[in-house]
């Protein structure tokens, strides 16, 4: 029987996309322009391509879903400040790859001020950018830079006929990234949904797990649920690591059998309307934690719950991470995996043998989302609308100097958390993480 389908949240409106473009333009000089290419199709092998995924910055400003598009923002231009170039309508190609919106469709369906098809790009681009002194573009994108150079060369060549070429190129990416960092209500609704879908998928994997299944079969359960609920698929390569594979942070082969008595670590999240969920749960393949597994798990869980509880406006990710490092180190000492004093083991870095990643990252259109972590050399403080993960873990190497019972155990627990005006909201609370709740969910008697 198929599970209930969660109601879809509303998509981002044209007005919101327009307001985002306005906000970006308002922070740029009047005689500047923005040049931002969308993503292109990428060949997978011979005639097949990777599924198309729009560039996140381009999507954030347009919502336009096709490859090979280009956005120009021309502050103050009377004929329209937002200009889009898009794929040409072409009945023969459309018979193979689907309807293209074309210039008219881009204006009609996406609220862009003016659009042209790519056949007109060469002729129109220089004319549109004539007189714009600074050109803002993603400086890290070689193709965007080459295009900007081409336009500058063309306008410079026409200088004696009165054309004015841009005299400076500046980076637009960082500005867009700062805008993306605090999510709107509509974005939060989409992220809540990505979180809820991802949570359902993890519950489904817990219900299905048993010794003898392949890691990949749990991956199939997760990804079935992502798509069944209307997501486009995983937001990043799903990690399903049984036993020692859980200690490989980015293990994505998922090709081993799940063994009786082992834990399995699943780090997987759905993408919904391009927004990412990002959940990790670790649970026993056979539904019951061993004593050592439970002891280590409780250390990670307590650190994770305390870190989630600390999320609120005004605190920093650095402070949250420090709290986690403290709690994990104290737990490692208690379990005999480290010796001595907590502060000493933090200071000499010996905890890093078991915990080598950071506790949080921003989450949004990208799983490791954009936005600076530090401002003027200092960790930035959290503000309402920011969304982050909280994901402590402990990974015990299978090394001869460590207690046998703990060797090869890898545990991570990860939730997605939005900062609210008076605290936080956990977007992924629907999947259990307490030992008793996991064991009850997996109990097949
Ligand atoms: N899934 C990647 C991460 O948790 O950062
Ligand atoms: Mn994460
Ligand atoms: Mn993750």
Coordinates of C-alpha atoms and ligand atoms in Angstrom, one line a residue:
X1 CA 0.0 0.0 0.0
X2 CA 1.3 3.4 -0.8
X3 CA 1.7 6.0 1.9
X4 CA -0.4 9.2 2.2
X5 CA 0.8 12.1 0.1
X6 CA 1.6 15.2 2.1
X7 CA 0.0 18.4 0.8
X8 CA 2.3 20.5 -1.3
X9 CA 3.2 24.1 -0.2
X10 CA 2.6 27.0 -2.6
X11 CA 5.4 27.7 -5.1
X12 CA 7.4 31.0 -4.9
X13 CA 5.3 33.7 -6.6
X14 CA 6.4 36.0 -9.4
X15 CA 6.1 38.9 -7.0
X16 CA 8.7 37.3 -4.7
X17 CA 11.1 36.7 -7.6
X18 CA 10.6 40.3 -8.7
X19 CA 11.2 41.6 -5.2
X20 CA 14.5 39.6 -5.0
X21 CA 15.7 41.1 -8.2
X22 CA 14.7 44.6 -7.0
X23 CA 16.5 44.1 -3.7
X24 CA 19.7 43.1 -5.5
X25 CA 19.5 46.0 -7.9
X26 CA 18.8 48.5 -5.1
X27 CA 22.2 47.6 -3.7
X28 CA 24.1 48.2 -6.9
X29 CA 25.1 51.5 -8.6
X30 CA 22.5 53.0 -11.0
X31 CA 24.8 52.7 -14.1
X32 CA 25.7 49.1 -13.4
X33 CA 24.3 45.8 -14.8
X34 CA 24.1 42.2 -13.7
X35 CA 24.9 39.4 -16.0
X36 CA 24.0 35.9 -14.7
X37 CA 24.0 32.7 -16.8
X38 CA 21.8 29.8 -15.8
X39 CA 23.0 26.2 -15.9
X40 CA 23.7 24.2 -19.1
X41 CA 23.0 20.6 -19.8
X42 CA 25.9 18.3 -19.0
X43 CA 26.7 15.2 -21.0
X44 CA 26.7 12.0 -18.9
X45 CA 27.9 9.7 -21.7
X46 CA 27.4 9.9 -25.5
X47 CA 23.8 10.9 -26.2
X48 CA 22.6 10.9 -22.6
X49 CA 22.7 13.9 -20.2
X50 CA 22.6 14.3 -16.5
X51 CA 19.2 15.4 -15.3
X52 CA 19.0 19.1 -15.6
X53 CA 19.3 21.1 -12.4
X54 CA 19.1 24.9 -12.6
X55 CA 21.8 27.0 -11.1
X56 CA 20.7 28.0 -7.6
X57 CA 21.5 31.7 -7.9
X58 CA 19.8 31.9 -11.2
X59 CA 16.8 30.0 -9.9
X60 CA 16.7 32.3 -6.8
X61 CA 16.3 35.4 -9.0
X62 CA 14.1 34.0 -11.8
X63 CA 12.4 30.6 -11.1
X64 CA 13.1 30.0 -14.8
X65 CA 13.5 26.2 -15.3
X66 CA 15.2 25.8 -18.6
X67 CA 18.9 25.3 -19.5
X68 CA 21.0 27.8 -21.6
X69 CA 19.3 30.9 -20.2
X70 CA 20.9 34.3 -19.3
X71 CA 19.6 37.0 -17.0
X72 CA 20.5 40.7 -17.3
X73 CA 19.5 43.2 -14.7
X74 CA 19.6 46.7 -16.0
X75 CA 18.7 49.1 -13.1
X76 CA 16.5 52.0 -14.3
X77 CA 16.0 50.8 -17.8
X78 CA 12.6 52.0 -19.0
X79 CA 11.9 49.2 -21.4
X80 CA 12.4 46.7 -18.6
X81 CA 15.0 46.1 -15.9
X82 CA 14.9 42.3 -16.0
X83 CA 15.8 40.9 -19.4
X84 CA 16.1 37.1 -20.1
X85 CA 17.6 35.3 -23.0
X86 CA 16.3 31.7 -23.4
X87 CA 16.4 28.8 -25.7
X88 CA 14.9 29.3 -29.2
X89 CA 11.5 27.8 -29.9
X90 CA 12.2 25.0 -32.3
X91 CA 9.4 22.5 -33.2
X92 CA 11.9 19.8 -34.3
X93 CA 14.0 19.9 -31.1
X94 CA 10.9 20.3 -29.0
X95 CA 9.6 17.1 -30.4
X96 CA 12.6 15.4 -28.7
X97 CA 13.1 17.3 -25.5
X98 CA 9.8 19.0 -24.7
X99 CA 8.2 22.4 -25.0
X100 CA 10.4 25.4 -24.6
X101 CA 8.8 28.5 -23.1
X102 CA 10.5 30.9 -25.6
X103 CA 10.6 34.6 -25.1
X104 CA 6.9 35.1 -24.9
X105 CA 6.5 32.3 -22.4
X106 CA 9.3 33.6 -20.2
X107 CA 7.5 36.9 -19.9
X108 CA 4.0 35.4 -19.6
X109 CA 4.8 32.5 -17.2
X110 CA 7.7 34.0 -15.2
X111 CA 7.0 37.7 -14.9
X112 CA 10.2 38.7 -16.6
X113 CA 10.0 42.2 -18.0
X114 CA 11.5 41.4 -21.4
X115 CA 12.8 38.3 -23.0
X116 CA 14.6 37.3 -26.2
X117 CA 15.5 34.0 -27.6
X118 CA 19.2 33.0 -27.8
X119 CA 19.3 33.5 -31.6
X120 CA 19.2 37.2 -30.8
X121 CA 21.8 37.2 -28.1
X122 CA 24.8 38.1 -30.1
X123 CA 23.1 41.1 -31.7
X124 CA 21.3 42.4 -28.6
X125 CA 23.7 41.8 -25.7
X126 CA 26.2 44.6 -26.4
X127 CA 23.4 47.0 -27.2
X128 CA 21.7 46.3 -23.8
X129 CA 24.9 46.7 -21.9
X130 CA 26.1 49.8 -23.7
X131 CA 26.7 52.6 -21.1
X132 CA 26.8 50.4 -18.0
X133 CA 30.0 51.2 -16.2
X134 CA 30.2 48.3 -13.9
X135 CA 29.3 44.8 -14.8
X136 CA 28.4 42.4 -11.9
X137 CA 28.8 38.8 -12.7
X138 CA 29.9 35.5 -11.1
X139 CA 33.6 36.0 -11.3
X140 CA 34.2 32.4 -10.4
X141 CA 32.3 31.3 -13.6
X142 CA 34.8 31.1 -16.5
X143 CA 32.1 31.1 -19.1
X144 CA 30.3 34.1 -17.7
X145 CA 33.6 35.9 -17.6
X146 CA 34.4 35.0 -21.2
X147 CA 31.0 36.3 -22.2
X148 CA 31.5 39.5 -20.3
X149 CA 34.9 40.0 -22.0
X150 CA 33.4 39.4 -25.4
X151 CA 30.8 42.1 -24.8
X152 CA 33.4 44.5 -23.4
X153 CA 35.6 43.9 -26.4
X154 CA 32.7 44.6 -28.8
X155 CA 31.6 47.8 -27.0
X156 CA 35.2 49.0 -26.8
X157 CA 35.5 48.4 -30.6
X158 CA 32.6 50.7 -31.1
X159 CA 33.9 53.5 -28.7
X160 CA 34.5 55.9 -31.6
X161 CA 30.8 55.6 -32.5
X162 CA 29.9 56.5 -29.0
X163 CA 29.6 53.1 -27.3
X164 CA 30.6 52.9 -23.6
X165 CA 32.1 49.6 -22.5
X166 CA 32.0 48.5 -18.9
X167 CA 35.2 49.7 -17.1
X168 CA 34.9 47.3 -14.2
X169 CA 33.8 43.7 -13.5
X170 CA 32.7 42.9 -10.0
X171 CA 31.5 39.8 -8.3
X172 CA 27.7 39.4 -8.0
X173 CA 27.7 35.9 -6.3
X174 CA 28.5 37.1 -2.8
X175 CA 25.7 39.6 -2.9
X176 CA 23.2 37.0 -4.1
X177 CA 24.5 34.6 -1.5
X178 CA 23.9 37.1 1.4
X179 CA 20.4 37.6 0.1
X180 CA 19.8 33.8 0.0
X181 CA 21.0 33.3 3.6
X182 CA 17.7 34.5 5.3
X183 CA 14.8 32.6 4.0
X184 CA 11.3 34.1 3.4
X185 CA 8.1 32.6 4.7
X186 CA 7.5 31.0 1.3
X187 CA 11.0 29.5 1.3
X188 CA 10.5 28.2 4.8
X189 CA 7.3 26.5 3.7
X190 CA 9.2 24.7 1.0
X191 CA 12.0 23.7 3.3
X192 CA 9.6 22.5 5.9
X193 CA 8.2 20.3 3.2
X194 CA 11.6 19.1 2.1
X195 CA 12.3 18.2 5.7
X196 CA 9.0 16.4 6.2
X197 CA 9.5 14.3 3.0
X198 CA 13.0 13.5 4.1
X199 CA 11.8 12.5 7.6
X200 CA 9.2 10.1 6.1
X201 CA 11.8 8.5 3.9
X202 CA 14.0 7.9 7.0
X203 CA 11.1 6.3 8.9
X204 CA 10.5 4.1 5.9
X205 CA 14.1 3.0 5.8
X206 CA 13.9 2.2 9.6
X207 CA 10.8 0.1 9.0
X208 CA 12.4 -1.8 6.2
X209 CA 15.9 -2.4 7.5
X210 CA 16.9 -6.0 8.4
X211 CA 20.0 -8.1 8.3
X212 CA 20.8 -9.4 4.8
X213 CA 19.4 -6.4 2.8
X214 CA 21.9 -4.5 0.8
X215 CA 22.7 -0.9 1.7
X216 CA 21.4 0.1 -1.7
X217 CA 18.0 -1.4 -1.0
X218 CA 17.5 1.0 1.8
X219 CA 18.7 3.8 -0.5
X220 CA 15.9 2.6 -2.9
X221 CA 13.3 2.9 -0.1
X222 CA 14.5 6.5 0.8
X223 CA 14.5 7.7 -2.8
X224 CA 11.2 6.1 -3.6
X225 CA 9.6 8.2 -0.8
X226 CA 11.4 11.4 -2.0
X227 CA 9.8 11.1 -5.4
X228 CA 6.5 9.6 -4.3
X229 CA 6.0 12.8 -2.3
X230 CA 6.7 15.0 -5.3
X231 CA 10.4 15.7 -4.7
X232 CA 12.8 15.6 -7.6
X233 CA 15.0 13.0 -5.9
X234 CA 17.9 13.2 -3.5
X235 CA 19.3 16.7 -2.8
X236 CA 22.8 15.1 -2.7
X237 CA 24.2 11.6 -3.1
X238 CA 22.5 9.4 -0.4
X239 CA 24.8 7.8 2.1
X240 CA 23.8 4.4 3.5
X241 CA 26.7 3.0 5.4
X242 CA 26.4 -0.2 7.5
X243 CA 29.0 -1.1 10.1
X244 CA 32.4 0.3 9.4
X245 CA 31.2 2.1 6.3
X246 CA 29.5 4.6 8.7
X247 CA 33.0 5.9 9.5
X248 CA 33.6 7.0 5.9
X249 CA 32.0 10.4 6.0
X250 CA 31.1 10.6 2.3
X251 CA 30.5 6.9 1.7
X252 CA 28.1 6.7 -1.3
X253 CA 28.8 3.4 -2.9
X254 CA 26.1 1.8 -0.8
X255 CA 27.0 -1.7 -2.1
X256 CA 27.5 -3.8 1.0
X257 CA 25.1 -6.1 2.8
X258 CA 23.7 -4.9 6.1
X259 CA 24.9 -7.2 8.9
X260 CA 23.1 -8.5 12.0
X261 CA 24.4 -6.6 15.1
X262 CA 25.7 -3.6 13.1
X263 CA 24.5 -0.1 13.0
X264 CA 23.6 1.6 9.7
X265 CA 24.1 5.3 9.2
X266 CA 21.8 7.0 6.7
X267 CA 22.5 10.6 5.6
X268 CA 19.9 11.4 2.9
X269 CA 17.6 14.3 2.1
X270 CA 15.0 15.1 -0.5
X271 CA 15.1 18.0 -2.9
X272 CA 11.7 19.7 -3.3
X273 CA 11.3 22.7 -5.6
X274 CA 15.1 22.9 -5.5
X275 CA 15.2 23.2 -1.7
X276 CA 17.2 20.6 0.2
X277 CA 16.4 18.4 3.2
X278 CA 19.5 16.9 5.0
X279 CA 18.9 14.3 7.7
X280 CA 21.2 11.7 9.3
X281 CA 19.9 8.9 11.5
X282 CA 21.9 5.9 12.8
X283 CA 20.1 2.8 14.0
X284 CA 20.6 -0.9 14.5
X285 CA 20.1 -3.1 11.4
X286 CA 18.3 -5.7 13.6
X287 CA 16.2 -3.1 15.5
X288 CA 18.1 -3.4 18.9
X289 CA 21.1 -1.4 20.0
X290 CA 23.9 -3.3 21.7
X291 CA 25.2 -1.9 25.0
X292 CA 28.2 -0.3 23.5
X293 CA 26.3 1.1 20.5
X294 CA 23.7 2.5 22.9
X295 CA 26.3 4.1 25.1
X296 CA 28.1 5.9 22.3
X297 CA 24.7 6.8 20.7
X298 CA 23.5 8.4 23.9
X299 CA 26.6 10.6 23.9
X300 CA 26.0 11.9 20.4
X301 CA 22.2 12.3 21.0
X302 CA 22.7 14.3 24.2
X303 CA 25.2 16.6 22.4
X304 CA 22.8 16.9 19.4
X305 CA 19.8 17.7 21.5
X306 CA 21.7 20.3 23.6
X307 CA 23.0 21.9 20.4
X308 CA 19.6 22.1 18.8
X309 CA 18.1 23.6 21.9
X310 CA 20.8 26.3 21.8
X311 CA 19.8 27.6 18.3
X312 CA 18.3 31.1 18.6
X313 CA 19.0 34.6 17.3
X314 CA 22.2 36.1 18.6
X315 CA 24.2 32.9 19.0
X316 CA 26.9 31.7 16.6
X317 CA 27.6 28.4 14.9
X318 CA 31.1 28.5 16.5
X319 CA 29.5 28.6 20.0
X320 CA 27.2 25.7 19.1
X321 CA 30.2 23.7 17.7
X322 CA 32.2 24.4 20.9
X323 CA 29.3 23.0 23.0
X324 CA 29.2 19.9 20.9
X325 CA 33.0 19.4 21.1
X326 CA 32.8 19.7 24.9
X327 CA 29.9 17.2 25.2
X328 CA 31.4 14.7 22.9
X329 CA 34.8 14.9 24.5
X330 CA 33.3 14.4 28.0
X331 CA 31.4 11.4 26.7
X332 CA 34.6 9.9 25.1
X333 CA 36.4 10.2 28.4
X334 CA 33.5 8.6 30.3
X335 CA 33.5 5.7 27.9
X336 CA 37.2 5.2 28.1
X337 CA 38.0 6.2 24.5
X338 CA 40.0 9.2 25.7
X339 CA 41.8 9.7 29.0
X340 CA 42.2 12.7 31.3
X341 CA 40.6 16.0 31.5
X342 CA 38.0 17.4 29.1
X343 CA 39.6 20.8 28.5
X344 CA 43.0 19.1 28.0
X345 CA 41.7 16.7 25.4
X346 CA 39.9 19.6 23.6
X347 CA 43.1 21.8 23.7
X348 CA 45.4 19.0 22.4
X349 CA 42.8 18.1 19.7
X350 CA 42.8 14.4 20.5
X351 CA 38.9 14.4 20.3
X352 CA 39.4 14.9 16.5
X353 CA 40.4 11.3 16.2
X354 CA 36.6 10.6 16.7
X355 CA 35.0 13.9 15.5
X356 CA 36.6 15.5 12.5
X357 CA 33.8 17.6 10.9
X358 CA 32.0 20.7 12.0
X359 CA 28.6 20.7 13.6
X360 CA 26.6 22.9 11.2
X361 CA 26.3 24.3 7.7
X362 CA 23.7 26.6 6.1
X363 CA 20.9 24.8 4.3
X364 CA 18.7 26.0 1.4
X365 CA 18.7 25.7 -2.3
X366 CA 22.1 24.0 -1.9
X367 CA 22.7 21.4 0.7
X368 CA 25.8 23.2 1.8
X369 CA 24.1 26.5 1.3
X370 CA 25.7 29.8 0.5
X371 CA 26.3 32.8 2.8
X372 CA 29.4 33.8 4.8
X373 CA 30.1 32.0 8.1
X374 CA 32.2 34.9 9.3
X375 CA 31.9 38.6 9.1
X376 CA 35.0 40.8 9.5
X377 CA 36.9 37.8 10.9
X378 CA 34.2 37.0 13.5
X379 CA 31.6 34.2 13.5
X380 CA 28.3 35.8 12.4
X381 CA 25.4 35.7 14.8
X382 CA 22.2 33.8 13.9
X383 CA 19.2 35.8 12.6
X384 CA 15.6 34.7 12.1
X385 CA 15.1 33.0 8.7
X386 CA 18.5 31.3 8.6
X387 CA 18.4 27.6 8.3
X388 CA 21.2 25.3 9.4
X389 CA 21.9 21.7 10.2
X390 CA 23.0 20.3 13.6
X391 CA 24.9 17.2 13.0
X392 CA 27.4 15.9 15.6
X393 CA 28.9 12.5 15.2
X394 CA 31.4 10.0 16.6
X395 CA 33.4 7.7 14.4
X396 CA 35.5 5.1 16.2
X397 CA 38.3 3.7 14.0
X398 CA 38.8 -0.1 14.0
X399 CA 42.2 0.4 15.7
X400 CA 43.9 -2.0 18.1
X401 CA 44.5 0.5 20.8
X402 CA 40.8 1.2 21.3
X403 CA 38.3 -0.9 23.4
X404 CA 37.0 -3.8 21.2
X405 CA 33.3 -3.1 21.9
X406 CA 33.5 0.4 20.3
X407 CA 35.8 -0.4 17.3
X408 CA 34.3 0.5 14.0
X409 CA 31.1 2.2 15.3
X410 CA 30.1 5.3 13.4
X411 CA 27.2 7.5 14.6
X412 CA 25.8 10.8 13.3
X413 CA 22.5 12.5 14.1
X414 CA 21.5 15.4 11.9
X415 CA 18.4 17.6 11.9
X416 CA 17.5 20.8 10.0
X417 CA 16.8 23.8 12.1
X418 CA 15.3 27.2 11.2
X419 CA 16.1 30.2 13.4
X420 CA 12.8 31.9 14.5
X421 CA 12.4 35.3 16.2
X422 CA 12.2 33.6 19.6
X423 CA 14.2 30.5 19.2
X424 CA 14.1 27.8 16.5
X425 CA 11.9 25.3 14.6
X426 CA 13.2 21.8 13.8
X427 CA 12.1 21.0 10.2
X428 CA 12.9 17.3 10.5
X429 CA 11.3 16.4 13.8
X430 CA 9.1 13.7 12.4
X431 CA 11.8 11.0 12.3
X432 CA 12.6 9.5 15.7
X433 CA 16.1 9.7 17.2
X434 CA 15.7 8.6 20.8
X435 CA 16.8 5.0 21.4
X436 CA 13.4 3.8 22.8
X437 CA 11.5 5.5 19.9
X438 CA 13.7 3.9 17.2
X439 CA 13.5 0.5 18.9
X440 CA 9.7 0.8 19.1
X441 CA 9.4 1.9 15.5
X442 CA 11.5 -1.1 14.3
X443 CA 9.9 -3.6 16.6
X444 CA 8.3 -6.2 14.4
X445 CA 6.7 -8.4 17.2
Ligands
LIG1 N1 24.8 15.4 3.6 C1 26.0 16.2 3.7 C2 26.1 16.9 5.0 O1 25.4 16.4 6.0 O2 26.8 17.8 5.2
LIG2 MN1 24.5 18.2 6.6
LIG3 MN1 23.7 15.2 5.9

